[in-house]
Amino acid sequence: MATHRTKVPRPLARQLFVEVGHRCAIPTCRATPLEIAHIVPWHRVQRHDFQNMIVLCPNCHTRFDRGDIDRQAMFHYKELLRLPNPNRVAPDDPSPRAGLIRAYRMFQSETIRWQESIPLLVSAVCLSSFGFPTGNLGPVRIAASVARAATDKLGELGDEDVAEAANNVFDWYRCWASDVFDLLPSAFNATEDDYEDRREERFMLFADLHEEVCAALDLDPTELDFFEARRDDQELPKVSLGTRGFWEADE
Ligand SMILES: [Zn+2]
């Protein structure tokens, strides 16, 4: 007596996605894309009930279907979603805590946007070093000044330690950008080891900032998402001219 499975109504789907902040509901995963799962399977309940539904990434969904994650555990994850989660801050929450968390997220995304603009800077300075017009540096300047504004905002809302740690991250990027701008050989001819050192340096600065922000919020650092650990797509761009050795003559 299999009943035709109905579509999840859009308002219910939205409510479920918002419940998890549009991330996989397993706190240690939080991956995307997302699927809606019934905790007690559809063929048994044959209805869409918010309390019996949860949003998962395809990987966690498959593991749940296979039984690697059992139903009790899944209800437990659903239960956890009711607890206040510092990673889910309403955009209109006026509390100072929410403001600081939003400023921290903003700082993270804007420094990454700046990082993504560095290859543009590289091509611009290369063109000009060969006597071509510099090209459009506007997007790089905008990315840098927005990152500066995000750094100041985070500093204002956090305490002195947060301000200092955020400045250290900003300065790290600023030094990198100005090395590129000044055509310093070290900015271009990085070996794999240099590159690893750079990654490590950046990681430590972001980790310091994360600790300071969590201390200011009175949170354990594991309670707040540390984006460095989450986003493998945020690799440092390898700055290379494809003409390794061109600048080595100056050293
Ligand atoms: Zn997942």
PDB file of C-alpha atoms and ligand atoms in Angstrom:
ATOM      1  CA  MET A   1       0.000   0.000   0.000  1.00  0.00           C
ATOM      2  CA  ALA A   2       2.744   2.339  -0.947  1.00  0.00           C
ATOM      3  CA  THR A   3       1.414   5.862  -1.105  1.00  0.00           C
ATOM      4  CA  HIS A   4       2.838   8.244  -3.635  1.00  0.00           C
ATOM      5  CA  ARG A   5       5.536  10.279  -1.961  1.00  0.00           C
ATOM      6  CA  THR A   6       4.574  13.946  -1.914  1.00  0.00           C
ATOM      7  CA  LYS A   7       6.945  16.816  -2.420  1.00  0.00           C
ATOM      8  CA  VAL A   8       8.203  18.615   0.673  1.00  0.00           C
ATOM      9  CA  PRO A   9       6.227  21.896   0.762  1.00  0.00           C
ATOM     10  CA  ARG A  10       8.462  24.859   0.113  1.00  0.00           C
ATOM     11  CA  PRO A  11       7.809  26.683   3.451  1.00  0.00           C
ATOM     12  CA  LEU A  12       8.660  23.513   5.375  1.00  0.00           C
ATOM     13  CA  ALA A  13      11.830  22.984   3.338  1.00  0.00           C
ATOM     14  CA  ARG A  14      12.834  26.585   4.009  1.00  0.00           C
ATOM     15  CA  GLN A  15      12.210  26.174   7.737  1.00  0.00           C
ATOM     16  CA  LEU A  16      14.413  23.058   7.732  1.00  0.00           C
ATOM     17  CA  PHE A  17      17.229  24.761   5.838  1.00  0.00           C
ATOM     18  CA  VAL A  18      17.110  27.782   8.125  1.00  0.00           C
ATOM     19  CA  GLU A  19      17.160  25.478  11.162  1.00  0.00           C
ATOM     20  CA  VAL A  20      20.616  24.263  10.098  1.00  0.00           C
ATOM     21  CA  GLY A  21      21.819  27.586   8.731  1.00  0.00           C
ATOM     22  CA  HIS A  22      21.954  25.999   5.255  1.00  0.00           C
ATOM     23  CA  ARG A  23      24.645  23.548   6.331  1.00  0.00           C
ATOM     24  CA  CYS A  24      24.674  19.809   6.983  1.00  0.00           C
ATOM     25  CA  ALA A  25      23.140  19.263  10.438  1.00  0.00           C
ATOM     26  CA  ILE A  26      26.033  17.097  11.672  1.00  0.00           C
ATOM     27  CA  PRO A  27      28.033  19.684  13.648  1.00  0.00           C
ATOM     28  CA  THR A  28      31.437  18.313  12.654  1.00  0.00           C
ATOM     29  CA  CYS A  29      30.463  18.206   8.969  1.00  0.00           C
ATOM     30  CA  ARG A  30      28.430  21.247   7.961  1.00  0.00           C
ATOM     31  CA  ALA A  31      29.123  20.480   4.297  1.00  0.00           C
ATOM     32  CA  THR A  32      26.997  21.374   1.286  1.00  0.00           C
ATOM     33  CA  PRO A  33      25.104  20.652  -1.000  1.00  0.00           C
ATOM     34  CA  LEU A  34      22.079  19.702   1.037  1.00  0.00           C
ATOM     35  CA  GLU A  35      19.326  17.116   1.024  1.00  0.00           C
ATOM     36  CA  ILE A  36      16.292  16.718   3.249  1.00  0.00           C
ATOM     37  CA  ALA A  37      16.106  13.404   5.117  1.00  0.00           C
ATOM     38  CA  HIS A  38      13.292  11.784   7.085  1.00  0.00           C
ATOM     39  CA  ILE A  39      14.627  10.421  10.366  1.00  0.00           C
ATOM     40  CA  VAL A  40      11.932   7.756  10.599  1.00  0.00           C
ATOM     41  CA  PRO A  41      11.739   6.806   6.917  1.00  0.00           C
ATOM     42  CA  TRP A  42       9.031   8.161   4.640  1.00  0.00           C
ATOM     43  CA  HIS A  43       7.634   4.715   3.811  1.00  0.00           C
ATOM     44  CA  ARG A  44       6.771   4.282   7.490  1.00  0.00           C
ATOM     45  CA  VAL A  45       5.424   7.731   8.369  1.00  0.00           C
ATOM     46  CA  GLN A  46       4.178   8.840   4.946  1.00  0.00           C
ATOM     47  CA  ARG A  47       4.086  12.452   5.971  1.00  0.00           C
ATOM     48  CA  HIS A  48       6.380  15.424   6.180  1.00  0.00           C
ATOM     49  CA  ASP A  49       6.732  16.436   9.796  1.00  0.00           C
ATOM     50  CA  PHE A  50       9.295  19.057  10.840  1.00  0.00           C
ATOM     51  CA  GLN A  51      10.348  17.144  13.961  1.00  0.00           C
ATOM     52  CA  ASN A  52      11.056  14.041  11.903  1.00  0.00           C
ATOM     53  CA  MET A  53      13.053  15.803   9.220  1.00  0.00           C
ATOM     54  CA  ILE A  54      16.633  16.987   9.069  1.00  0.00           C
ATOM     55  CA  VAL A  55      18.934  18.531   6.487  1.00  0.00           C
ATOM     56  CA  LEU A  56      22.083  16.595   5.597  1.00  0.00           C
ATOM     57  CA  CYS A  57      24.811  16.657   2.976  1.00  0.00           C
ATOM     58  CA  PRO A  58      24.660  13.737   0.486  1.00  0.00           C
ATOM     59  CA  ASN A  59      27.561  12.002   2.226  1.00  0.00           C
ATOM     60  CA  CYS A  60      25.991  12.073   5.709  1.00  0.00           C
ATOM     61  CA  HIS A  61      22.610  11.176   4.159  1.00  0.00           C
ATOM     62  CA  THR A  62      24.127   8.059   2.577  1.00  0.00           C
ATOM     63  CA  ARG A  63      25.875   7.127   5.811  1.00  0.00           C
ATOM     64  CA  PHE A  64      22.556   7.510   7.625  1.00  0.00           C
ATOM     65  CA  ASP A  65      20.731   5.333   5.052  1.00  0.00           C
ATOM     66  CA  ARG A  66      23.453   2.687   5.366  1.00  0.00           C
ATOM     67  CA  GLY A  67      23.158   2.728   9.153  1.00  0.00           C
ATOM     68  CA  ASP A  68      26.643   4.127   9.842  1.00  0.00           C
ATOM     69  CA  ILE A  69      24.743   6.819  11.739  1.00  0.00           C
ATOM     70  CA  ASP A  70      21.799   5.263  13.552  1.00  0.00           C
ATOM     71  CA  ARG A  71      18.340   6.740  14.103  1.00  0.00           C
ATOM     72  CA  GLN A  72      18.896   7.529  17.791  1.00  0.00           C
ATOM     73  CA  ALA A  73      22.004   9.480  16.888  1.00  0.00           C
ATOM     74  CA  MET A  74      20.095  11.338  14.186  1.00  0.00           C
ATOM     75  CA  PHE A  75      17.361  12.328  16.655  1.00  0.00           C
ATOM     76  CA  HIS A  76      20.148  13.483  18.926  1.00  0.00           C
ATOM     77  CA  TYR A  77      21.536  15.696  16.142  1.00  0.00           C
ATOM     78  CA  LYS A  78      18.031  17.050  15.568  1.00  0.00           C
ATOM     79  CA  GLU A  79      17.774  17.818  19.283  1.00  0.00           C
ATOM     80  CA  LEU A  80      21.125  19.645  19.204  1.00  0.00           C
ATOM     81  CA  LEU A  81      19.693  22.026  16.615  1.00  0.00           C
ATOM     82  CA  ARG A  82      17.392  23.433  19.271  1.00  0.00           C
ATOM     83  CA  LEU A  83      20.301  24.578  21.420  1.00  0.00           C
ATOM     84  CA  PRO A  84      21.646  28.052  20.805  1.00  0.00           C
ATOM     85  CA  ASN A  85      24.465  27.711  18.306  1.00  0.00           C
ATOM     86  CA  PRO A  86      26.959  30.572  18.049  1.00  0.00           C
ATOM     87  CA  ASN A  87      27.427  29.703  14.385  1.00  0.00           C
ATOM     88  CA  ARG A  88      23.839  30.558  13.600  1.00  0.00           C
ATOM     89  CA  VAL A  89      23.365  34.227  14.208  1.00  0.00           C
ATOM     90  CA  ALA A  90      20.236  35.965  12.977  1.00  0.00           C
ATOM     91  CA  PRO A  91      21.152  38.878  10.711  1.00  0.00           C
ATOM     92  CA  ASP A  92      18.886  41.173  12.732  1.00  0.00           C
ATOM     93  CA  ASP A  93      20.018  40.033  16.197  1.00  0.00           C
ATOM     94  CA  PRO A  94      21.007  43.356  17.826  1.00  0.00           C
ATOM     95  CA  SER A  95      23.055  41.869  20.711  1.00  0.00           C
ATOM     96  CA  PRO A  96      26.779  42.753  20.960  1.00  0.00           C
ATOM     97  CA  ARG A  97      27.634  39.027  20.801  1.00  0.00           C
ATOM     98  CA  ALA A  98      25.831  38.592  17.509  1.00  0.00           C
ATOM     99  CA  GLY A  99      27.478  41.765  16.209  1.00  0.00           C
ATOM    100  CA  LEU A 100      30.932  40.443  17.034  1.00  0.00           C
ATOM    101  CA  ILE A 101      30.250  37.061  15.418  1.00  0.00           C
ATOM    102  CA  ARG A 102      28.916  38.725  12.281  1.00  0.00           C
ATOM    103  CA  ALA A 103      31.949  41.054  12.168  1.00  0.00           C
ATOM    104  CA  TYR A 104      34.251  38.031  12.511  1.00  0.00           C
ATOM    105  CA  ARG A 105      32.525  36.230   9.618  1.00  0.00           C
ATOM    106  CA  MET A 106      32.658  39.382   7.553  1.00  0.00           C
ATOM    107  CA  PHE A 107      36.365  39.754   8.301  1.00  0.00           C
ATOM    108  CA  GLN A 108      36.995  36.163   7.197  1.00  0.00           C
ATOM    109  CA  SER A 109      35.131  36.474   3.926  1.00  0.00           C
ATOM    110  CA  GLU A 110      36.590  39.871   3.071  1.00  0.00           C
ATOM    111  CA  THR A 111      40.200  38.860   3.730  1.00  0.00           C
ATOM    112  CA  ILE A 112      39.622  35.838   1.502  1.00  0.00           C
ATOM    113  CA  ARG A 113      38.135  38.051  -1.183  1.00  0.00           C
ATOM    114  CA  TRP A 114      41.267  40.196  -0.947  1.00  0.00           C
ATOM    115  CA  GLN A 115      43.433  37.094  -1.191  1.00  0.00           C
ATOM    116  CA  GLU A 116      41.554  36.097  -4.336  1.00  0.00           C
ATOM    117  CA  SER A 117      42.369  39.461  -5.887  1.00  0.00           C
ATOM    118  CA  ILE A 118      46.155  39.002  -5.482  1.00  0.00           C
ATOM    119  CA  PRO A 119      46.556  37.115  -8.795  1.00  0.00           C
ATOM    120  CA  LEU A 120      44.952  40.150 -10.484  1.00  0.00           C
ATOM    121  CA  LEU A 121      47.581  42.312  -8.848  1.00  0.00           C
ATOM    122  CA  VAL A 122      50.268  39.957 -10.102  1.00  0.00           C
ATOM    123  CA  SER A 123      49.147  40.221 -13.695  1.00  0.00           C
ATOM    124  CA  ALA A 124      48.815  43.991 -13.402  1.00  0.00           C
ATOM    125  CA  VAL A 125      52.331  44.543 -12.046  1.00  0.00           C
ATOM    126  CA  CYS A 126      53.790  42.087 -14.553  1.00  0.00           C
ATOM    127  CA  LEU A 127      52.199  43.949 -17.429  1.00  0.00           C
ATOM    128  CA  SER A 128      53.527  47.239 -16.154  1.00  0.00           C
ATOM    129  CA  SER A 129      57.025  45.815 -15.585  1.00  0.00           C
ATOM    130  CA  PHE A 130      57.113  44.934 -19.269  1.00  0.00           C
ATOM    131  CA  GLY A 131      56.002  48.434 -20.197  1.00  0.00           C
ATOM    132  CA  PHE A 132      52.346  47.666 -20.838  1.00  0.00           C
ATOM    133  CA  PRO A 133      49.553  49.721 -19.290  1.00  0.00           C
ATOM    134  CA  THR A 134      48.920  48.503 -15.751  1.00  0.00           C
ATOM    135  CA  GLY A 135      45.400  47.409 -16.394  1.00  0.00           C
ATOM    136  CA  ASN A 136      42.596  47.787 -13.936  1.00  0.00           C
ATOM    137  CA  LEU A 137      43.747  47.705 -10.326  1.00  0.00           C
ATOM    138  CA  GLY A 138      40.342  48.875  -9.106  1.00  0.00           C
ATOM    139  CA  PRO A 139      39.055  45.478  -7.907  1.00  0.00           C
ATOM    140  CA  VAL A 140      42.285  44.894  -5.934  1.00  0.00           C
ATOM    141  CA  ARG A 141      42.101  48.314  -4.281  1.00  0.00           C
ATOM    142  CA  ILE A 142      38.448  47.816  -3.417  1.00  0.00           C
ATOM    143  CA  ALA A 143      39.093  44.341  -1.986  1.00  0.00           C
ATOM    144  CA  ALA A 144      41.957  45.706   0.143  1.00  0.00           C
ATOM    145  CA  SER A 145      39.971  48.648   1.477  1.00  0.00           C
ATOM    146  CA  VAL A 146      36.927  46.529   2.280  1.00  0.00           C
ATOM    147  CA  ALA A 147      39.237  44.120   4.143  1.00  0.00           C
ATOM    148  CA  ARG A 148      40.650  47.122   6.015  1.00  0.00           C
ATOM    149  CA  ALA A 149      37.159  48.281   6.969  1.00  0.00           C
ATOM    150  CA  ALA A 150      36.225  44.751   8.098  1.00  0.00           C
ATOM    151  CA  THR A 151      39.405  44.638  10.225  1.00  0.00           C
ATOM    152  CA  ASP A 152      38.555  47.956  11.899  1.00  0.00           C
ATOM    153  CA  LYS A 153      34.974  46.912  12.515  1.00  0.00           C
ATOM    154  CA  LEU A 154      36.073  43.654  14.149  1.00  0.00           C
ATOM    155  CA  GLY A 155      38.572  45.604  16.259  1.00  0.00           C
ATOM    156  CA  GLU A 156      35.879  48.040  17.415  1.00  0.00           C
ATOM    157  CA  LEU A 157      33.422  45.319  18.413  1.00  0.00           C
ATOM    158  CA  GLY A 158      35.951  42.982  20.017  1.00  0.00           C
ATOM    159  CA  ASP A 159      38.504  43.827  22.668  1.00  0.00           C
ATOM    160  CA  GLU A 160      42.112  44.973  22.295  1.00  0.00           C
ATOM    161  CA  ASP A 161      43.374  41.436  21.799  1.00  0.00           C
ATOM    162  CA  VAL A 162      40.867  40.801  19.023  1.00  0.00           C
ATOM    163  CA  ALA A 163      41.857  44.101  17.390  1.00  0.00           C
ATOM    164  CA  GLU A 164      45.537  43.182  17.525  1.00  0.00           C
ATOM    165  CA  ALA A 165      45.047  39.655  16.188  1.00  0.00           C
ATOM    166  CA  ALA A 166      42.845  40.933  13.342  1.00  0.00           C
ATOM    167  CA  ASN A 167      45.469  43.544  12.497  1.00  0.00           C
ATOM    168  CA  ASN A 168      48.126  40.852  12.367  1.00  0.00           C
ATOM    169  CA  VAL A 169      46.107  38.942   9.768  1.00  0.00           C
ATOM    170  CA  PHE A 170      45.517  42.117   7.791  1.00  0.00           C
ATOM    171  CA  ASP A 171      49.224  43.023   7.928  1.00  0.00           C
ATOM    172  CA  TRP A 172      50.218  39.601   6.727  1.00  0.00           C
ATOM    173  CA  TYR A 173      48.132  40.088   3.592  1.00  0.00           C
ATOM    174  CA  ARG A 174      49.279  43.697   3.237  1.00  0.00           C
ATOM    175  CA  CYS A 175      52.951  42.620   3.303  1.00  0.00           C
ATOM    176  CA  TRP A 176      52.260  39.960   0.719  1.00  0.00           C
ATOM    177  CA  ALA A 177      50.407  42.387  -1.549  1.00  0.00           C
ATOM    178  CA  SER A 178      53.129  45.016  -1.242  1.00  0.00           C
ATOM    179  CA  ASP A 179      55.871  42.447  -1.971  1.00  0.00           C
ATOM    180  CA  VAL A 180      53.984  41.597  -5.145  1.00  0.00           C
ATOM    181  CA  PHE A 181      53.520  45.253  -5.928  1.00  0.00           C
ATOM    182  CA  ASP A 182      57.233  45.948  -5.377  1.00  0.00           C
ATOM    183  CA  LEU A 183      58.102  42.943  -7.547  1.00  0.00           C
ATOM    184  CA  LEU A 184      60.146  41.366  -4.760  1.00  0.00           C
ATOM    185  CA  PRO A 185      61.605  38.070  -6.013  1.00  0.00           C
ATOM    186  CA  SER A 186      60.435  36.325  -2.834  1.00  0.00           C
ATOM    187  CA  ALA A 187      56.837  37.110  -3.764  1.00  0.00           C
ATOM    188  CA  PHE A 188      57.133  35.318  -7.071  1.00  0.00           C
ATOM    189  CA  ASN A 189      59.728  32.588  -6.917  1.00  0.00           C
ATOM    190  CA  ALA A 190      58.438  30.749  -3.873  1.00  0.00           C
ATOM    191  CA  THR A 191      59.548  27.125  -3.623  1.00  0.00           C
ATOM    192  CA  GLU A 192      57.175  24.436  -2.331  1.00  0.00           C
ATOM    193  CA  ASP A 193      58.819  24.895   1.099  1.00  0.00           C
ATOM    194  CA  ASP A 194      58.352  28.671   1.069  1.00  0.00           C
ATOM    195  CA  TYR A 195      54.780  28.115   0.087  1.00  0.00           C
ATOM    196  CA  GLU A 196      54.236  25.692   2.975  1.00  0.00           C
ATOM    197  CA  ASP A 197      55.826  28.197   5.383  1.00  0.00           C
ATOM    198  CA  ARG A 198      53.500  30.889   4.117  1.00  0.00           C
ATOM    199  CA  ARG A 199      50.464  28.686   4.575  1.00  0.00           C
ATOM    200  CA  GLU A 200      51.572  27.807   8.072  1.00  0.00           C
ATOM    201  CA  GLU A 201      52.163  31.456   8.966  1.00  0.00           C
ATOM    202  CA  ARG A 202      48.758  32.458   7.740  1.00  0.00           C
ATOM    203  CA  PHE A 203      47.124  29.532   9.531  1.00  0.00           C
ATOM    204  CA  MET A 204      48.735  30.513  12.852  1.00  0.00           C
ATOM    205  CA  LEU A 205      47.585  34.119  12.522  1.00  0.00           C
ATOM    206  CA  PHE A 206      44.008  33.058  11.793  1.00  0.00           C
ATOM    207  CA  ALA A 207      44.171  30.558  14.673  1.00  0.00           C
ATOM    208  CA  ASP A 208      45.338  33.321  17.063  1.00  0.00           C
ATOM    209  CA  LEU A 209      42.477  35.520  15.960  1.00  0.00           C
ATOM    210  CA  HIS A 210      40.015  32.671  16.397  1.00  0.00           C
ATOM    211  CA  GLU A 211      41.179  32.128  19.966  1.00  0.00           C
ATOM    212  CA  GLU A 212      40.873  35.818  20.785  1.00  0.00           C
ATOM    213  CA  VAL A 213      37.391  36.085  19.294  1.00  0.00           C
ATOM    214  CA  CYS A 214      36.279  32.980  21.219  1.00  0.00           C
ATOM    215  CA  ALA A 215      37.818  34.334  24.427  1.00  0.00           C
ATOM    216  CA  ALA A 216      35.919  37.604  23.935  1.00  0.00           C
ATOM    217  CA  LEU A 217      32.696  35.608  23.457  1.00  0.00           C
ATOM    218  CA  ASP A 218      33.491  33.296  26.350  1.00  0.00           C
ATOM    219  CA  LEU A 219      33.284  30.287  24.034  1.00  0.00           C
ATOM    220  CA  ASP A 220      35.447  27.248  23.674  1.00  0.00           C
ATOM    221  CA  PRO A 221      37.314  27.569  20.325  1.00  0.00           C
ATOM    222  CA  THR A 222      35.679  24.358  19.112  1.00  0.00           C
ATOM    223  CA  GLU A 223      32.200  25.852  19.527  1.00  0.00           C
ATOM    224  CA  LEU A 224      32.674  28.466  16.849  1.00  0.00           C
ATOM    225  CA  ASP A 225      33.387  27.475  13.264  1.00  0.00           C
ATOM    226  CA  PHE A 226      36.993  27.972  12.345  1.00  0.00           C
ATOM    227  CA  PHE A 227      36.736  28.511   8.642  1.00  0.00           C
ATOM    228  CA  GLU A 228      40.382  27.678   7.956  1.00  0.00           C
ATOM    229  CA  ALA A 229      39.685  24.127   8.991  1.00  0.00           C
ATOM    230  CA  ARG A 230      36.492  23.955   6.982  1.00  0.00           C
ATOM    231  CA  ARG A 231      37.115  25.462   3.657  1.00  0.00           C
ATOM    232  CA  ASP A 232      39.585  23.500   1.586  1.00  0.00           C
ATOM    233  CA  ASP A 233      38.704  25.714  -1.353  1.00  0.00           C
ATOM    234  CA  GLN A 234      40.555  28.579   0.324  1.00  0.00           C
ATOM    235  CA  GLU A 235      44.042  27.577  -0.741  1.00  0.00           C
ATOM    236  CA  LEU A 236      46.604  30.321  -1.088  1.00  0.00           C
ATOM    237  CA  PRO A 237      46.968  31.136  -4.763  1.00  0.00           C
ATOM    238  CA  LYS A 238      50.418  30.142  -5.979  1.00  0.00           C
ATOM    239  CA  VAL A 239      51.858  33.317  -7.339  1.00  0.00           C
ATOM    240  CA  SER A 240      54.003  32.428 -10.284  1.00  0.00           C
ATOM    241  CA  LEU A 241      55.000  34.128 -13.481  1.00  0.00           C
ATOM    242  CA  GLY A 242      55.721  30.948 -15.335  1.00  0.00           C
ATOM    243  CA  THR A 243      59.175  32.428 -15.929  1.00  0.00           C
ATOM    244  CA  ARG A 244      60.911  31.204 -12.818  1.00  0.00           C
ATOM    245  CA  GLY A 245      64.364  32.684 -12.667  1.00  0.00           C
ATOM    246  CA  PHE A 246      63.510  35.936 -14.335  1.00  0.00           C
ATOM    247  CA  TRP A 247      63.777  37.831 -11.054  1.00  0.00           C
ATOM    248  CA  GLU A 248      66.460  35.676  -9.522  1.00  0.00           C
ATOM    249  CA  ALA A 249      69.091  37.700 -11.339  1.00  0.00           C
ATOM    250  CA  ASP A 250      68.329  40.599  -8.992  1.00  0.00           C
ATOM    251  CA  GLU A 251      69.023  38.637  -5.851  1.00  0.00           C
TER     252      GLU A 251
HETATM  253 ZN    ZN B   1      27.335  16.056   6.302  1.00  0.00          ZN
END
